[in-house]
Coordinates of N, CA, C and O in Angstrom, one line a residue:
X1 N -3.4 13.7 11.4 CA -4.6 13.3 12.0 C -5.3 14.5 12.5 O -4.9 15.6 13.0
X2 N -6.9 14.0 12.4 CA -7.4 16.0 12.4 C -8.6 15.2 13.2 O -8.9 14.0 12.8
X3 N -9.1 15.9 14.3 CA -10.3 15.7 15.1 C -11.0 16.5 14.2 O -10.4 17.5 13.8
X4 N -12.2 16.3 13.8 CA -13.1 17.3 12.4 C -14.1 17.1 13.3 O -14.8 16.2 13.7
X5 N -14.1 19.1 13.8 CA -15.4 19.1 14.4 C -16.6 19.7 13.6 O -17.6 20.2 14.1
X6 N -16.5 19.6 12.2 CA -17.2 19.8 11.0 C -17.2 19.1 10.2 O -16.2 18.4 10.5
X7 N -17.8 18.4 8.7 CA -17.0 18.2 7.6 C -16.5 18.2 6.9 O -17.3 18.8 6.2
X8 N -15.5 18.1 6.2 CA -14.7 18.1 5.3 C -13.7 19.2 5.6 O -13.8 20.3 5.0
X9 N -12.8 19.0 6.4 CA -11.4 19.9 6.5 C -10.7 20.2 5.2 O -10.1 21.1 4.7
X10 N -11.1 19.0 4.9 CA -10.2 19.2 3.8 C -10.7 19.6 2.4 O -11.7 19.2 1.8
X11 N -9.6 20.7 1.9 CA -10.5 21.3 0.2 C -11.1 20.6 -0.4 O -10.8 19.3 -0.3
X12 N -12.1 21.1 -1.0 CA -12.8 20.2 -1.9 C -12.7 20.7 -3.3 O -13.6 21.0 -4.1
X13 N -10.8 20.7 -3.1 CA -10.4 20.7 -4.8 C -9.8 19.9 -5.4 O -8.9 19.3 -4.9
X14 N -10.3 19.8 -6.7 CA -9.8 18.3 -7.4 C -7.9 18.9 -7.4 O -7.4 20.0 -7.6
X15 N -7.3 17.4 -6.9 CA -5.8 17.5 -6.6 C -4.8 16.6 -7.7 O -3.7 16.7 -8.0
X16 N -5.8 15.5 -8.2 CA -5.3 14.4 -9.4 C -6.2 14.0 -10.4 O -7.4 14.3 -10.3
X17 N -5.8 13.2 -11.3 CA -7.2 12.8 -11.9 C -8.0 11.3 -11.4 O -7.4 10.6 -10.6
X18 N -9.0 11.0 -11.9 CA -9.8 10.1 -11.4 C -9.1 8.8 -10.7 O -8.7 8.0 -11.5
X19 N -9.0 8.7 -9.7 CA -8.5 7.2 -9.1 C -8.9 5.7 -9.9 O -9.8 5.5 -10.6
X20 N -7.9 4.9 -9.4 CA -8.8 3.2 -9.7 C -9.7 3.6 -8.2 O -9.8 4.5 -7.4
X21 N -10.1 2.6 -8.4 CA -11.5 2.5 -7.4 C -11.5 0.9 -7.1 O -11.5 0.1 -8.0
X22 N -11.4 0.6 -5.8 CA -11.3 -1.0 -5.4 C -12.5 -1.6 -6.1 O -13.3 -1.0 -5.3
X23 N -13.1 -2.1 -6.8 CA -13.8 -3.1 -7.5 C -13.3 -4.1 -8.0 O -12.1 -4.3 -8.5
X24 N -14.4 -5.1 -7.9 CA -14.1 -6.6 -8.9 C -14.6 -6.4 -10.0 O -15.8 -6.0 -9.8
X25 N -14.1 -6.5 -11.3 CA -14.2 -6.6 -12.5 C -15.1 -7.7 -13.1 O -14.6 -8.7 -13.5
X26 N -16.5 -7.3 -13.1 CA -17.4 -8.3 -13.6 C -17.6 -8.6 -14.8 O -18.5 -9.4 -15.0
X27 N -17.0 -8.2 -16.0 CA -16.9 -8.6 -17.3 C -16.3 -9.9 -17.4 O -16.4 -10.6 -18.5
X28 N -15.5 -10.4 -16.3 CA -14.9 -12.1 -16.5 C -14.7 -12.8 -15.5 O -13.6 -13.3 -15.3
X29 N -15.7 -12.9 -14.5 CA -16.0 -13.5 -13.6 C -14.9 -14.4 -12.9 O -14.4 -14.5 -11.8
X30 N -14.6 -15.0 -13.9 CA -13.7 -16.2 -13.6 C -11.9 -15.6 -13.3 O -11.1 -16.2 -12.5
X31 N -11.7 -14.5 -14.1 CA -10.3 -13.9 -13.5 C -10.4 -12.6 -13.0 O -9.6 -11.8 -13.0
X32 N -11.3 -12.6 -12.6 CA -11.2 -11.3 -11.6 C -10.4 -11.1 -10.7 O -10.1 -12.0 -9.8
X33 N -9.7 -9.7 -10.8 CA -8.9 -8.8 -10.0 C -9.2 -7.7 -9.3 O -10.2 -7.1 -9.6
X34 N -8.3 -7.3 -8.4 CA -9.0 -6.2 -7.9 C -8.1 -4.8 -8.2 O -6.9 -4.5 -8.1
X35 N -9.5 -4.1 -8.4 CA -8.1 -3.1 -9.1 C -8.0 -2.0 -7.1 O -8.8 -1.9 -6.3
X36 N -6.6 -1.3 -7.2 CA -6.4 -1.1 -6.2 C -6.7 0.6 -6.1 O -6.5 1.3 -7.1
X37 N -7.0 1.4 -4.9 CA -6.6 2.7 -4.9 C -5.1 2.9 -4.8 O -4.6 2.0 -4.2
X38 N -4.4 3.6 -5.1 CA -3.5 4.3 -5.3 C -3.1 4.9 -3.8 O -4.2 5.3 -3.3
X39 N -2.2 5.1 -3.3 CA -1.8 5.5 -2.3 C -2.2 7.5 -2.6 O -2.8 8.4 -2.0
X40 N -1.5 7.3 -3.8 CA -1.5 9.0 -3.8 C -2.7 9.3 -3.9 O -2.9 10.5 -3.7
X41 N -4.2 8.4 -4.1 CA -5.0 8.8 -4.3 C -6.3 8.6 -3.0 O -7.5 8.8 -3.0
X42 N -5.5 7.9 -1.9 CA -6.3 7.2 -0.7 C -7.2 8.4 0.2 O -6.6 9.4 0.5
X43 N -8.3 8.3 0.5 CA -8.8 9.1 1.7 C -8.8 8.3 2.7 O -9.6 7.4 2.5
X44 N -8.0 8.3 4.0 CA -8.8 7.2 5.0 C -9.3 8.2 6.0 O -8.6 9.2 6.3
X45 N -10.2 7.9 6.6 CA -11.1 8.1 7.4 C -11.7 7.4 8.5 O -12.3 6.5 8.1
X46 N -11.8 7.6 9.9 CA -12.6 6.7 11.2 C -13.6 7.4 11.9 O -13.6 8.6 11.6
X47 N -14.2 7.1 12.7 CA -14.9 7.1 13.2 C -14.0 6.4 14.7 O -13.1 5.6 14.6
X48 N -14.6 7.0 16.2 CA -14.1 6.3 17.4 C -16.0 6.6 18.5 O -17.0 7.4 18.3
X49 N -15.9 5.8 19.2 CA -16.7 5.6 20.2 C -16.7 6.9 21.3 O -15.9 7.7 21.0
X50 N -17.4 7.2 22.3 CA -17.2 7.8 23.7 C -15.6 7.8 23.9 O -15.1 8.9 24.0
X51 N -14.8 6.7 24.1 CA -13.9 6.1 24.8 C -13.1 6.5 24.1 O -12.1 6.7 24.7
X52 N -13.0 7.1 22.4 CA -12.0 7.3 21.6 C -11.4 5.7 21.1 O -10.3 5.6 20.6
X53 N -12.2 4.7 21.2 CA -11.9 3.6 20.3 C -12.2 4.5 19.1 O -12.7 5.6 18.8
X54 N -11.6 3.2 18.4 CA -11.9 3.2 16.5 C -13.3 2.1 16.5 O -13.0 1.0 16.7
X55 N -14.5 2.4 16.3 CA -15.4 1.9 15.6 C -15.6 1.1 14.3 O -16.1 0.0 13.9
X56 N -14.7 2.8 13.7 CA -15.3 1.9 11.7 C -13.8 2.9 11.6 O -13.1 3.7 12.3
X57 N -13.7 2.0 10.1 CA -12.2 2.5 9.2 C -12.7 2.9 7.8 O -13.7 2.2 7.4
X58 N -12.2 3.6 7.3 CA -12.5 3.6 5.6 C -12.3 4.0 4.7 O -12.6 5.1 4.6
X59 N -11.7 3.4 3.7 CA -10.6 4.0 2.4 C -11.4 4.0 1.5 O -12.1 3.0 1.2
X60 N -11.4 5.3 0.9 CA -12.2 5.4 -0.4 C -11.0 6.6 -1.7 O -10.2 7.4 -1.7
X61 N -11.4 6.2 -2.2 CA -10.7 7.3 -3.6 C -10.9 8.6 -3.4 O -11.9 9.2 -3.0
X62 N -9.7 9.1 -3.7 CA -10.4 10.6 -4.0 C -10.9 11.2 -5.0 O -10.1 11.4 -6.0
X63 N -12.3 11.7 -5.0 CA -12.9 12.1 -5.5 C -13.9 13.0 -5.7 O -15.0 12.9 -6.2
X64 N -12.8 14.5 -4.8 CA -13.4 15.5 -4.5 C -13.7 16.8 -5.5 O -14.1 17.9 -5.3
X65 N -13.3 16.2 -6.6 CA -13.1 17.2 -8.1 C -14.4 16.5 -8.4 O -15.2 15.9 -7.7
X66 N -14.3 16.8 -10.0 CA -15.5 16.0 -10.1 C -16.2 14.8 -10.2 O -17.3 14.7 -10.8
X67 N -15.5 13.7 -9.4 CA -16.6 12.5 -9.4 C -17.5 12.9 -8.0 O -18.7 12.4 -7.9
X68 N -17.1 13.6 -7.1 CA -18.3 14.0 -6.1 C -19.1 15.1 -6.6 O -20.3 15.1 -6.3
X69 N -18.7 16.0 -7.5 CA -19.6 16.4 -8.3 C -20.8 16.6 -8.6 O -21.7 17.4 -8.5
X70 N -20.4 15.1 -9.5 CA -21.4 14.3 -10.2 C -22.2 13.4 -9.1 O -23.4 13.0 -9.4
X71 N -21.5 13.0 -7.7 CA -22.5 12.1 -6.9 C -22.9 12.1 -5.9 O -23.6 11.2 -5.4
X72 N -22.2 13.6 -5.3 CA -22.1 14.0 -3.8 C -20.8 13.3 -3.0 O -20.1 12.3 -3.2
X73 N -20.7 14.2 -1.9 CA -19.8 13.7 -0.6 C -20.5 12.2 -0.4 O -21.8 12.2 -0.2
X74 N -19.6 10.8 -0.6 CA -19.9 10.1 0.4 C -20.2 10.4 1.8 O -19.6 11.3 2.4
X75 N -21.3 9.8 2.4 CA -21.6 9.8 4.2 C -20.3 9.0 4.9 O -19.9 9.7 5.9
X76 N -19.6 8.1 4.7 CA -18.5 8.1 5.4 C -18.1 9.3 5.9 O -18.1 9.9 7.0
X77 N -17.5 9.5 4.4 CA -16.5 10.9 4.4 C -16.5 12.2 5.0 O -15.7 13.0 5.3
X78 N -18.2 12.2 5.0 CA -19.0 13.3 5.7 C -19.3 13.5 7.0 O -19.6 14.5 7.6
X79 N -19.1 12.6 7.3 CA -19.2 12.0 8.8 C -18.3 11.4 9.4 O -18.5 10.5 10.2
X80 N -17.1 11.8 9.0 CA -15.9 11.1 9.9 C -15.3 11.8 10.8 O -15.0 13.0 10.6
X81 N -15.2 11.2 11.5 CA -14.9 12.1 12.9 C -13.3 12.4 12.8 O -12.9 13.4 13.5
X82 N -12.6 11.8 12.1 CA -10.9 11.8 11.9 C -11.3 11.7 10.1 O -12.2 11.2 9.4
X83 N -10.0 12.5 9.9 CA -9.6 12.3 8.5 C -8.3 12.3 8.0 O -7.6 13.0 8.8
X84 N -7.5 11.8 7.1 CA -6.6 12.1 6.8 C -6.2 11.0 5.2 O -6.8 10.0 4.6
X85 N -5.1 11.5 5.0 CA -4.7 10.9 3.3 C -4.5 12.4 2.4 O -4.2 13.6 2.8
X86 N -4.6 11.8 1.1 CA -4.7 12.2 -0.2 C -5.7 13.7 0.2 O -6.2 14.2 -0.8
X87 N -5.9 14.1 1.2 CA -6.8 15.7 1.5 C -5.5 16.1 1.8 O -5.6 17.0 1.0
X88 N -4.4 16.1 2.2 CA -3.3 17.0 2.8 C -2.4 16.8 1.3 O -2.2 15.8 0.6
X89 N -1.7 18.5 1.2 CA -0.9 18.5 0.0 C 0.3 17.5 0.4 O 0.9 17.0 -0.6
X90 N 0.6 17.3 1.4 CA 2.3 16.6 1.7 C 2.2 15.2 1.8 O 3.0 14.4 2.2
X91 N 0.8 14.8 1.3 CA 0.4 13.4 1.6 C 1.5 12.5 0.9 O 2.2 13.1 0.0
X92 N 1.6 11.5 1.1 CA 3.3 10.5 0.1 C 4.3 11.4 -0.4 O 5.0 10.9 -1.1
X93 N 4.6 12.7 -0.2 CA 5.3 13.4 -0.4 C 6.9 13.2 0.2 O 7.7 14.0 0.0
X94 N 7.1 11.9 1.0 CA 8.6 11.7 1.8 C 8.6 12.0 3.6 O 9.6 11.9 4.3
X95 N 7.4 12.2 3.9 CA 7.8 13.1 5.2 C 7.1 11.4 5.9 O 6.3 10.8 5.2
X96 N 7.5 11.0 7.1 CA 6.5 9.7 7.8 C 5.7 9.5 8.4 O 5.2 8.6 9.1
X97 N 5.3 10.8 8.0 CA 3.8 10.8 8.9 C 2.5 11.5 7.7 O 1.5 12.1 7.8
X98 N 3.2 11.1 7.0 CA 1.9 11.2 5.3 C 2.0 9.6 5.0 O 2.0 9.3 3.8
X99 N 2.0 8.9 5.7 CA 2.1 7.8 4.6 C 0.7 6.5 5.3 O 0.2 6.6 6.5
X100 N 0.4 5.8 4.6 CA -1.0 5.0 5.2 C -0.7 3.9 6.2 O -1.4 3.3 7.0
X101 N 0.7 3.8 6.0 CA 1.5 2.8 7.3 C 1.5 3.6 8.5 O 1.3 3.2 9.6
X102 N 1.8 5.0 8.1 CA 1.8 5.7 9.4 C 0.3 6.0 10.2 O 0.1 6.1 11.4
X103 N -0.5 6.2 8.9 CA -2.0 6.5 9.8 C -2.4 5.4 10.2 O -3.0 5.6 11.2
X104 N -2.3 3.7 9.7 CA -2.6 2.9 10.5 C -1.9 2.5 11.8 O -2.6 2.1 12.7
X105 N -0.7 2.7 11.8 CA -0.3 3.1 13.1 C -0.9 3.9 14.3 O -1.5 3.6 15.3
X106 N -0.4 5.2 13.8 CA -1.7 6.1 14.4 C -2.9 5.3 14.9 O -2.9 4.8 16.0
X107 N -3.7 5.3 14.3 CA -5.0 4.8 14.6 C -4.9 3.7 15.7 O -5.5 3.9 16.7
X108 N -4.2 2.5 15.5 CA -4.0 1.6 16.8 C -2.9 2.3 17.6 O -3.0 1.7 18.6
X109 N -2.4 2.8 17.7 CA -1.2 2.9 19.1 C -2.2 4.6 19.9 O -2.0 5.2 21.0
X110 N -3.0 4.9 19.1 CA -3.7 6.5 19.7 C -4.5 6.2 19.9 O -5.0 6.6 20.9
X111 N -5.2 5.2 19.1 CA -7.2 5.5 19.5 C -7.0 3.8 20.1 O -7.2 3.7 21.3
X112 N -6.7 2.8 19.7 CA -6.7 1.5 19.5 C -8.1 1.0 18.9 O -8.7 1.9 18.2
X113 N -8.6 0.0 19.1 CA -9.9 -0.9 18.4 C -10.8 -1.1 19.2 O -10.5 -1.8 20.1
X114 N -12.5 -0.4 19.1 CA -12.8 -1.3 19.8 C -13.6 -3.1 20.1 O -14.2 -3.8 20.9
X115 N -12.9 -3.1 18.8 CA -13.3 -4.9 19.0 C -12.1 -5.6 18.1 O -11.2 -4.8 17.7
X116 N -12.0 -6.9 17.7 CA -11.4 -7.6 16.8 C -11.5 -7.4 15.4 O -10.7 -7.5 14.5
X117 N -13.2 -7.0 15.4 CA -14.1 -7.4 14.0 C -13.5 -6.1 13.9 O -13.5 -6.1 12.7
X118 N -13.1 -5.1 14.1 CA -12.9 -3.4 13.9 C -11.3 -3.7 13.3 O -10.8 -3.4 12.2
X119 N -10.9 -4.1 14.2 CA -9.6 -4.2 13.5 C -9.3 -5.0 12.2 O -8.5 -4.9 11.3
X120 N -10.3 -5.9 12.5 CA -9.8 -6.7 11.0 C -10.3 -6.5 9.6 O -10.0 -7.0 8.5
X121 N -11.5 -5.4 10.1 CA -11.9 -4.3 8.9 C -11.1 -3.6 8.7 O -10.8 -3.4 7.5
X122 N -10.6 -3.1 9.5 CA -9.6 -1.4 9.4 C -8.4 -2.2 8.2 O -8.2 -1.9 7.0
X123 N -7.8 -3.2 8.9 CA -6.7 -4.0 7.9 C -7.2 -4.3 6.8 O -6.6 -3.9 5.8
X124 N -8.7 -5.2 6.4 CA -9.1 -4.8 4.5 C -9.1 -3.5 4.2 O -8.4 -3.2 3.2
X125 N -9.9 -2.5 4.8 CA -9.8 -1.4 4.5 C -8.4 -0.7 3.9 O -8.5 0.0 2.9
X126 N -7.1 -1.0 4.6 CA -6.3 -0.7 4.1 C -5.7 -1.5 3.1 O -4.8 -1.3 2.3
X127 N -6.3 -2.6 3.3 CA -5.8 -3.4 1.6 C -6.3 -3.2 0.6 O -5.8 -3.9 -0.3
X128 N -7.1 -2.4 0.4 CA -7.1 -1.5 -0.9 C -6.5 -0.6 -1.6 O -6.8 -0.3 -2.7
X129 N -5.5 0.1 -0.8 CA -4.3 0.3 -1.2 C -3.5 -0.3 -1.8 O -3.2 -1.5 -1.5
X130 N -2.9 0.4 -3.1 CA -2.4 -0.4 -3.9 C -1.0 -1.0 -3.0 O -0.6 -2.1 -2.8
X131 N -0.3 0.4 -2.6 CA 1.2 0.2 -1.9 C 0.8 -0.5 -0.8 O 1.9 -0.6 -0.1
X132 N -0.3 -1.3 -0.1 CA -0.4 -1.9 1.2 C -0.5 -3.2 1.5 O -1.3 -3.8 2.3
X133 N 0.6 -3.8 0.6 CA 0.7 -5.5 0.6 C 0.2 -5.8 1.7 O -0.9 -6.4 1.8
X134 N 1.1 -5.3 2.7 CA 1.5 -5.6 4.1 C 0.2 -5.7 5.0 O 0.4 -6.3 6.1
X135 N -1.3 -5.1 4.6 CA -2.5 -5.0 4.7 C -3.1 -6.4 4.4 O -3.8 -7.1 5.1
X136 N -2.6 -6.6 2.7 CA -3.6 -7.6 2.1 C -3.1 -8.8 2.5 O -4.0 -9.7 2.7
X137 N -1.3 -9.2 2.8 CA -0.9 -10.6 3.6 C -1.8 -10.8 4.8 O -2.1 -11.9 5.2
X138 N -2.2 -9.6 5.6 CA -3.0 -10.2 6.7 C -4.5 -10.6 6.5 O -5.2 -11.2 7.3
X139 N -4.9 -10.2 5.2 CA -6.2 -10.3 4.8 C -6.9 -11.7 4.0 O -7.3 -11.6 2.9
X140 N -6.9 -12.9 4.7 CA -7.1 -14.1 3.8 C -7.6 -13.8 2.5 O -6.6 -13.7 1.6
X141 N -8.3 -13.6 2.2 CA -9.2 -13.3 0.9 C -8.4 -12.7 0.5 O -7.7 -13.5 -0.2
X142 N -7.9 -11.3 0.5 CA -6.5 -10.5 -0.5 C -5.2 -11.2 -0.9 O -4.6 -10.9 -1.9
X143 N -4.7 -12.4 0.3 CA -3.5 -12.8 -0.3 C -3.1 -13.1 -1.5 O -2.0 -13.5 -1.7

């Protein structure tokens, strides 16, 4: 976990190739799935208040090779006051404090929430992870 008193601590070199990207697949409306980010490929990112609450959460792909490239730094990503994921080489690498169980831990037991509606974003947010069942059971809609 990195207090970023700039942005982007992290290289902005391509590290894998292009991620899935959480989207609903609108070619068949009727069986739509969601395809998941990839853990190896997650950026999460927050934002906290004065107080050091958590405000906002947000998992997006990495796509600091060339799909930002081609579309620029997301403003999340640009503007997040904490960063961490798929920017650190040891990210899912084995160690327990690279993993997205552990940064959502982190995030509530260090900063905590400052509302309900924050937390129960932060938890879809991490249900777009593909490895983050444990996200999407608490998430009506993802079950």
């Amino acid at each position: 976990m990195v207090k970023r008193s700039r942005p982007l601590l992290c290289a902005i070199t391509p590290t894998q190739a292009a991620p899935a990207i959480f989207l609903q697949d609108k070619s068949n409306m009727s069986t739509t799935k969601p395809s998941y980010i990839p853990a190896s490929n997650a950026l999460i990112g927050w934002n906290t208040n004065k107080a050091f609450r958590v405000v906002d959460v947000f998992v997006l792909p990495d796509g600091r090779g060339k799909d930002w490239k081609l579309t620029g730094i997301p403003a999340d990503w640009d503007g997040a006051d904490f960063t961490h994921g798929a920017c650190f080489a040891a990210w899912m690498k084995g160690t327990r404090d690279m993993t997205p169980e552990f940064v959502f831990s982190e995030i509530l037991v260090f900063h905590g929430f400052a509302d309900s509606q924050v937390a129960e974003k932060a938890i879809a947010e991490f249900a777009k992870i593909k490895e983050c069942a444990w996200a999407r059971a608490m998430v009506p809609t993802q079950a």
